[in-house]
Tab-separated table of C-alpha atoms in Angstrom:
chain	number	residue	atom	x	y	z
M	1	UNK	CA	8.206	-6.739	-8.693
M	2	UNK	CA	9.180	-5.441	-5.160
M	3	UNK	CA	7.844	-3.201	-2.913
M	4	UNK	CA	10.314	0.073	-2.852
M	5	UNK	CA	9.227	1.472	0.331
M	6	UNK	CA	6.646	1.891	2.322
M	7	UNK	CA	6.009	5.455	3.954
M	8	UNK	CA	2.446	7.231	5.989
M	9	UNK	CA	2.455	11.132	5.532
M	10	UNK	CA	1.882	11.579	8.996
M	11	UNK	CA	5.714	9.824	9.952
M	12	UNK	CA	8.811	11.315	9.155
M	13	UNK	CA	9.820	10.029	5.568
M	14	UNK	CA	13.151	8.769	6.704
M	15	UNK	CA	14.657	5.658	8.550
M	16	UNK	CA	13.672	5.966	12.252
M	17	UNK	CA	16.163	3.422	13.868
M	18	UNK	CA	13.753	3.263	17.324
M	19	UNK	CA	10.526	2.144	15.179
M	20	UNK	CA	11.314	-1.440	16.798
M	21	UNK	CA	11.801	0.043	19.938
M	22	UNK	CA	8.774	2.072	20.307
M	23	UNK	CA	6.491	-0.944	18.750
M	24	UNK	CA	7.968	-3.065	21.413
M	25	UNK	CA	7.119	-0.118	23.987
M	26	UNK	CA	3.499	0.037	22.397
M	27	UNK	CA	2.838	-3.727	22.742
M	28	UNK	CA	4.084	-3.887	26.367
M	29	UNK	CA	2.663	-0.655	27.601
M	30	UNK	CA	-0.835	-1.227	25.872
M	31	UNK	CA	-4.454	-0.466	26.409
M	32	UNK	CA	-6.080	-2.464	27.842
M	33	UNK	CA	-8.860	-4.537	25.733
M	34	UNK	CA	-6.427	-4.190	22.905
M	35	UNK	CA	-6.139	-7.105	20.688
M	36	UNK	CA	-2.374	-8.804	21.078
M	37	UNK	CA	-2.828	-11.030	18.315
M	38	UNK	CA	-2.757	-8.018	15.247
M	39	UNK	CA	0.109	-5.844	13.943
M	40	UNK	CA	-0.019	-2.298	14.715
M	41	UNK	CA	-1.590	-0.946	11.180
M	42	UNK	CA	-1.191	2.515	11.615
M	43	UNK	CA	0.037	4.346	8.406
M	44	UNK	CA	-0.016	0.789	6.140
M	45	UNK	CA	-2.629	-1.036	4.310
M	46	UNK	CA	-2.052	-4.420	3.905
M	47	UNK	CA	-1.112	-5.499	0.369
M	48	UNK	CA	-0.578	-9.066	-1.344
M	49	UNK	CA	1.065	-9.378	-4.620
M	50	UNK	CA	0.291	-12.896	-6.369
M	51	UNK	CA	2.328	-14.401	-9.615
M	52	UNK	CA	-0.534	-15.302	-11.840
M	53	UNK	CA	2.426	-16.450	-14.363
M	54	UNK	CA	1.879	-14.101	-16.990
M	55	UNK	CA	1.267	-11.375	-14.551
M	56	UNK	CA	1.297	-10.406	-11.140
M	57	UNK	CA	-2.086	-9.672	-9.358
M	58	UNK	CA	-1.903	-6.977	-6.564
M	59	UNK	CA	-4.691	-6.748	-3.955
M	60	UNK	CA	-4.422	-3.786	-1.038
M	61	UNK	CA	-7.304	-3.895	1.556
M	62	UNK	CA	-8.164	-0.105	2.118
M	63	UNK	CA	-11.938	-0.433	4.178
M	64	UNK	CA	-13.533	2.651	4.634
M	65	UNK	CA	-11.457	4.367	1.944
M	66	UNK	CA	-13.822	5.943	-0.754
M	67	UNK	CA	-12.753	4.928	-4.439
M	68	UNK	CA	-12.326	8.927	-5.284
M	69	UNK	CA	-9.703	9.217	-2.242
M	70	UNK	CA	-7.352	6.629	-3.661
M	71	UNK	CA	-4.566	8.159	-6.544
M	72	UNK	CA	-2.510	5.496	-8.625
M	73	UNK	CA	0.662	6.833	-10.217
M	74	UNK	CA	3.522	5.768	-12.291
M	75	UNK	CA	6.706	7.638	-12.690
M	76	UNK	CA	8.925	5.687	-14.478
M	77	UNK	CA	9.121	2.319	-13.490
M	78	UNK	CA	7.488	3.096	-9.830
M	79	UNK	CA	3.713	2.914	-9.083
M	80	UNK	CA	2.611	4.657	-6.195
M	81	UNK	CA	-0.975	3.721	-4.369
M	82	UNK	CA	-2.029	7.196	-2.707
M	83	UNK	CA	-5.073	6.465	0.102
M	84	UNK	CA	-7.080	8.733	2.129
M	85	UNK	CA	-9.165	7.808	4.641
M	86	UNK	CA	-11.486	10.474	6.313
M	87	UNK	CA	-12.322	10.374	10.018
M	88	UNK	CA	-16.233	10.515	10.376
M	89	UNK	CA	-16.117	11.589	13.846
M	90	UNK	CA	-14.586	15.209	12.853
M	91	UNK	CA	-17.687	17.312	13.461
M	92	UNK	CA	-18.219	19.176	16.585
M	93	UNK	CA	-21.120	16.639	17.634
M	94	UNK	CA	-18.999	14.221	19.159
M	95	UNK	CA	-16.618	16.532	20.691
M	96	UNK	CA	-15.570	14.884	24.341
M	97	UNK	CA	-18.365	12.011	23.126
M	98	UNK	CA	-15.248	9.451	21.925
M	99	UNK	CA	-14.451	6.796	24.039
M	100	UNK	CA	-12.372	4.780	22.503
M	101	UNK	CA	-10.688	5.201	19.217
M	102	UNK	CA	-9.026	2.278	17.081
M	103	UNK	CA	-9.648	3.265	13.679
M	104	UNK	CA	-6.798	4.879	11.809
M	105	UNK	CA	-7.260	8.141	9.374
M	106	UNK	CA	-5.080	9.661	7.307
M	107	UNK	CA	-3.088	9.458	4.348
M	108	UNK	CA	-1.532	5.807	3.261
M	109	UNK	CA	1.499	5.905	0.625
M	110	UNK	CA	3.126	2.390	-0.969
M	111	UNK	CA	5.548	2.273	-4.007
M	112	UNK	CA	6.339	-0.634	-5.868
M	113	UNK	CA	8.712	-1.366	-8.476
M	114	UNK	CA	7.455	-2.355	-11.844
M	115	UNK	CA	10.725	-2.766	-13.679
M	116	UNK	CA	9.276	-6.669	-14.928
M	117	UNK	CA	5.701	-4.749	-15.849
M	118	UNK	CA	4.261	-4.067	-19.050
M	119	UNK	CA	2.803	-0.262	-17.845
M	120	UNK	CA	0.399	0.344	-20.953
M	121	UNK	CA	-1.348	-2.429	-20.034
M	122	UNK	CA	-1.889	-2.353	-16.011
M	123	UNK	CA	-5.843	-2.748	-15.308
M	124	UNK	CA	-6.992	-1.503	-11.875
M	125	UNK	CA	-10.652	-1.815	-9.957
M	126	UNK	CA	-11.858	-1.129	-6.716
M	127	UNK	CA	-14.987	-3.271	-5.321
M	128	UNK	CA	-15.774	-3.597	-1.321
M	129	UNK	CA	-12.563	-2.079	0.007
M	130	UNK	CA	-10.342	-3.901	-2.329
M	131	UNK	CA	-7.969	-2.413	-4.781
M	132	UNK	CA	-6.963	-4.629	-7.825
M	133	UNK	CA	-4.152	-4.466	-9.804
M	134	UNK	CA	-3.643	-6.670	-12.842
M	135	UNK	CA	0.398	-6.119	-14.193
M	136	UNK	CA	0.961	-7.852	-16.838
M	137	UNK	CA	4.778	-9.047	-17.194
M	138	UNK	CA	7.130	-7.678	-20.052
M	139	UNK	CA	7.500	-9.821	-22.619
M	140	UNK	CA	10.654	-11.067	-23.052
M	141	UNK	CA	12.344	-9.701	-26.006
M	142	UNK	CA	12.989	-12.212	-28.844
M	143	UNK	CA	15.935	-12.283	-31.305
M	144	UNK	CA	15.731	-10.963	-34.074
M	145	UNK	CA	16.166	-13.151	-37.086
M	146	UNK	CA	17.119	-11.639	-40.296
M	147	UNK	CA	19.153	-12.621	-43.598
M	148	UNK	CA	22.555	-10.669	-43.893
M	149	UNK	CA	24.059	-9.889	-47.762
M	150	UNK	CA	27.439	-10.887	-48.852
M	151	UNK	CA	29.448	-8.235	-50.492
C-alpha cells in the first residue's frame, strides 16, 4: 500500500517544480514567533500507515474537522480521504478583529493505493480527530488442487 499522491484543492493539481523553492523562501522570510521546529502543514494532514501483519492500520490526524465533513472513496483500487475543515472566524464579527492566523481551512485530498487490500472488508472510525482505517490484506490465492481423468 502506497500513497498515490497527495494534492489540497486550493493548489494547482499539477507538479509545481518551485514548491522547494518557495518553502525554503517561507522558512527564511518568516513571521516572526513562528515555530521553526514544524513542517509547513498547509493543504496535508498527517497520515501513518502501520503493518499490523494481516492488515495495514491507517491513522490521519484531521483536528477540528467534523466527522460529516470527511468523504472516503474507492474507485478501483484507489481510496481517496476527502477533509473539510471550516474556518470559525468567517462571520462578520471578527472582521479586522484577527491578529494572527495559524490555523489552516480548507479542503484536504490524499489517495492511496490499495492494490494488496481486501476492499469489502475495510472498517473505518473517527474518534477525537482521528480517522481509522483497518485494510485488511488480500489473501493470497491458493492452488487449486483437483483430480484430472485419464481418457
Amino acid at each position: 500500500m502506497y500513497e498515490m499522491n497527495q494534492r489540497n484543492s486550493r493548489h494547482s493539481n499539477g507538479y509545481n517544480p518551485f514548491r522547494e523553492m518557495e518553502q525554503l523562501e517561507r522558512n527564511i522570510f518568516r513571521a516572526p514567533y513562528t515555530r521553526y521546529d514544524t513542517a509547513d502543514m498547509e493543504g496535508e494532514f498527517p497520515t501513518d500507515v502501520i503493518d499490523e501483519g494481516d492488515c495495514f492500520l491507517l491513522e490521519s490526524d484531521l483536528p477540528g474537522v467534523q466527522k460529516a465533513d470527511i468523504r472516503l472513496s474507492l474507485h478501483g483500487d484507489t481510496l481517496t480521504i476527502q477533509a473539510e475543515r471550516h474556518c470559525s472566524h468567517e462571520d462578520s464579527e471578527h472582521t479586522g478583529k484577527l491578529v494572527r492566523r495559524e490555523r489552516t481551512y480548507g479542503s484536504f485530498v490524499r489517495q492511496f493505493s490499495l492494490k494488496e487490500i481486501d476492499t469489502d472488508h475495510i472498517r473505518a472510525s473517527y474518534e477525537n480527530g482521528v480517522l481509522t482505517l483497518v485494510l485488511p490484506k488480500k489473501q493470497p490465492d491458493l492452488p487449486k488442487t483437483r483430480t484430472l481423468t485419464i481418457e
